mmCIF file of C-alpha atoms in Angstrom:
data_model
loop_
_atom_site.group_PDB
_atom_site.id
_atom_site.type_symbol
_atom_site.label_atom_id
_atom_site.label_comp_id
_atom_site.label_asym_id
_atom_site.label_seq_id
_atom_site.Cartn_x
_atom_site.Cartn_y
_atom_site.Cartn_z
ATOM 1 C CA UNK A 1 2.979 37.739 54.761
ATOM 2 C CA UNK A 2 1.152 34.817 56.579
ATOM 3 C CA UNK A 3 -0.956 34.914 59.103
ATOM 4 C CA UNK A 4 -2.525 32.668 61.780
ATOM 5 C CA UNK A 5 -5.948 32.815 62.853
ATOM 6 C CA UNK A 6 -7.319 30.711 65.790
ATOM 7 C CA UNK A 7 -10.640 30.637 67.414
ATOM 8 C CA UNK A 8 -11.553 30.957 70.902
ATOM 9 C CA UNK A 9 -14.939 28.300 71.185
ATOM 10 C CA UNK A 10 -15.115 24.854 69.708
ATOM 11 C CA UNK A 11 -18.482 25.682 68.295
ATOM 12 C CA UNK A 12 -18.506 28.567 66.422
ATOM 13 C CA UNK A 13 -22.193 30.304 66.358
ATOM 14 C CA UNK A 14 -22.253 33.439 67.261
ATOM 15 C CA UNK A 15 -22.696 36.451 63.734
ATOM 16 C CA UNK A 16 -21.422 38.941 66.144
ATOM 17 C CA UNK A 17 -18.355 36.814 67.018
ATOM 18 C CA UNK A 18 -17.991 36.389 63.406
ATOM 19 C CA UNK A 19 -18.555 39.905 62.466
ATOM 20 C CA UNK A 20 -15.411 40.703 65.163
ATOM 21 C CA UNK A 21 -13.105 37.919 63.571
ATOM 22 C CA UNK A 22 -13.822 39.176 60.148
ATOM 23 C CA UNK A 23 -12.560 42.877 61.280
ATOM 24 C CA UNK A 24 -9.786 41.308 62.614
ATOM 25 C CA UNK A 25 -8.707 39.691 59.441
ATOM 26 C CA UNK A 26 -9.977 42.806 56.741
ATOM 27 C CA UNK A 27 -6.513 44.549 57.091
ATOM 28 C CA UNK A 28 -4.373 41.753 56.592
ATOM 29 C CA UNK A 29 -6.769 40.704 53.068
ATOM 30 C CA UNK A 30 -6.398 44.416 52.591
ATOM 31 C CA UNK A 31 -2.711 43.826 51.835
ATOM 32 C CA UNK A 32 -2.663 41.066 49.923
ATOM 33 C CA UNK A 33 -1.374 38.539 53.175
ATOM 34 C CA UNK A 34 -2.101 34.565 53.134
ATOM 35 C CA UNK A 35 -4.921 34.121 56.041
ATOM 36 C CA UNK A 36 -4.646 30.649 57.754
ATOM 37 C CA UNK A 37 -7.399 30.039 60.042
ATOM 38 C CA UNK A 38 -6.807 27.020 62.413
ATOM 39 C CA UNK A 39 -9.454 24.655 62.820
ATOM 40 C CA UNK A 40 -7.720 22.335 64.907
ATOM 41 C CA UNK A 41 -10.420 22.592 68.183
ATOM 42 C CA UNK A 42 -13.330 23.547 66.462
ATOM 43 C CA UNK A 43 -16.373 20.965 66.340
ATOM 44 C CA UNK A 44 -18.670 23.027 64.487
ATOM 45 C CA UNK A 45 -19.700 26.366 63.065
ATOM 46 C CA UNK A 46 -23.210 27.611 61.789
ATOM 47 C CA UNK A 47 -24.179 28.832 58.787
ATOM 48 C CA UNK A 48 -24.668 32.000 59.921
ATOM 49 C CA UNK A 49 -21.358 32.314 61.396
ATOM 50 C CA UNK A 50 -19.641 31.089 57.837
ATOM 51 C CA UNK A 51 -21.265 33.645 56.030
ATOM 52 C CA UNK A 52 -21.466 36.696 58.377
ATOM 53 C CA UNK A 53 -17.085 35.680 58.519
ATOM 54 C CA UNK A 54 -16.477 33.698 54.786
ATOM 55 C CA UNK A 55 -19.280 34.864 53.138
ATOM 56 C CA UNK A 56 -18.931 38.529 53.978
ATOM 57 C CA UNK A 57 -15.115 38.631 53.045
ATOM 58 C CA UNK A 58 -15.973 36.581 49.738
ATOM 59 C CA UNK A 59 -18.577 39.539 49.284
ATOM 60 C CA UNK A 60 -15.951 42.077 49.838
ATOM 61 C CA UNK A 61 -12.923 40.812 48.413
ATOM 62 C CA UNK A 62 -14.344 38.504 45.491
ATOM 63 C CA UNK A 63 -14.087 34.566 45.454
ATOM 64 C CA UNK A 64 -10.625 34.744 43.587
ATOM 65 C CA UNK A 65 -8.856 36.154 46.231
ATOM 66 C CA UNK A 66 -10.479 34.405 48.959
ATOM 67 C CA UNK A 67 -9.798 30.985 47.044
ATOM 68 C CA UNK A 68 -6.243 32.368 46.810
ATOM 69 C CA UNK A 69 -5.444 33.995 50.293
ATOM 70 C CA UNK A 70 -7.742 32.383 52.671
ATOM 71 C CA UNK A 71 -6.589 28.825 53.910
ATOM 72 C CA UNK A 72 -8.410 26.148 56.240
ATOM 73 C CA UNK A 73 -6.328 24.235 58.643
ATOM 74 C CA UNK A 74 -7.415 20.930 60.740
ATOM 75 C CA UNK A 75 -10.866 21.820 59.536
ATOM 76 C CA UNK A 76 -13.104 18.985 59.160
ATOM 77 C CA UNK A 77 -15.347 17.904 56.946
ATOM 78 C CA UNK A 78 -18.935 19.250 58.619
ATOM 79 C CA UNK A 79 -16.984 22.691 58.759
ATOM 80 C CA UNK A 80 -15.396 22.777 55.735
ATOM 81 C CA UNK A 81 -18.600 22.030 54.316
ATOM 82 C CA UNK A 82 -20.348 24.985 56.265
ATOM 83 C CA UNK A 83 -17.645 26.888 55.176
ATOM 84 C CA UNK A 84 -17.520 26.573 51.381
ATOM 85 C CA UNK A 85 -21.313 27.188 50.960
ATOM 86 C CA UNK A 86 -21.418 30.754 52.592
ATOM 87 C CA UNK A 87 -18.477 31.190 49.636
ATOM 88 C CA UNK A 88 -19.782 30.134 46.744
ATOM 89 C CA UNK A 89 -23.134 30.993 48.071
ATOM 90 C CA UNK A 90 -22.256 35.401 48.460
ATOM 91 C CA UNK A 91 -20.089 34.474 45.407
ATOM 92 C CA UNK A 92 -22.842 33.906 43.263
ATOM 93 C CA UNK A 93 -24.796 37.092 44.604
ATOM 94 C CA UNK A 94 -22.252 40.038 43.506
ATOM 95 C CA UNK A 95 -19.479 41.492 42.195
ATOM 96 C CA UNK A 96 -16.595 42.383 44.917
ATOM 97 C CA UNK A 97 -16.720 45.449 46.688
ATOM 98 C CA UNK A 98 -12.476 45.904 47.317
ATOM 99 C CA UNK A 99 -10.459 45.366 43.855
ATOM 100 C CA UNK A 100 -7.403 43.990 45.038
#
């Protein structure tokens, strides 16, 4: 299954906002469905909301299946940027917590 996630704001700052986006997506990791999150209006994000959202699920689900079931649409460069570094960056700091 795929799935498409948008966000709300153009600038994406907010670790609570993350935390709620990431709770939103858990399930659909959970069972092994393609996440597509759609960059398309966003303009930035901060590191805090890439890892509390990418870093956390990385965390939880390891970096294999995040490189394998998480995809980045219309992101651009500054975001994609933010993005990969809460990855590799909670990737690098444990084992995951969910064997998929």
């Amino acid at each position: 299954m795929n799935i498409k996630i948008s966000f709300e704001n153009n600038d994406l700052a907010s670790r609570s906002t993350a935390a709620a986006k990431r709770e939103q997506v858990m399930p659909y990791l959970k069972a092994n469905s393609v996440v597509s999150f759609e960059f398309k209006n966003v303009e930035s994000i901060s590191a805090s909301y890439a890892d509390e959202l990418f870093g956390i699920l990385t965390e939880t689900f390891g970096l294999t299946a995040v490189s394998d079931r998480i995809k980045l649409i219309n992101c651009n460069d500054f975001c994609a940027k933010e993005v990969a570094e809460a990855i590799f960056r909670r990737a690098e700091q444990e084992q995951p917590l969910i064997v998929c």
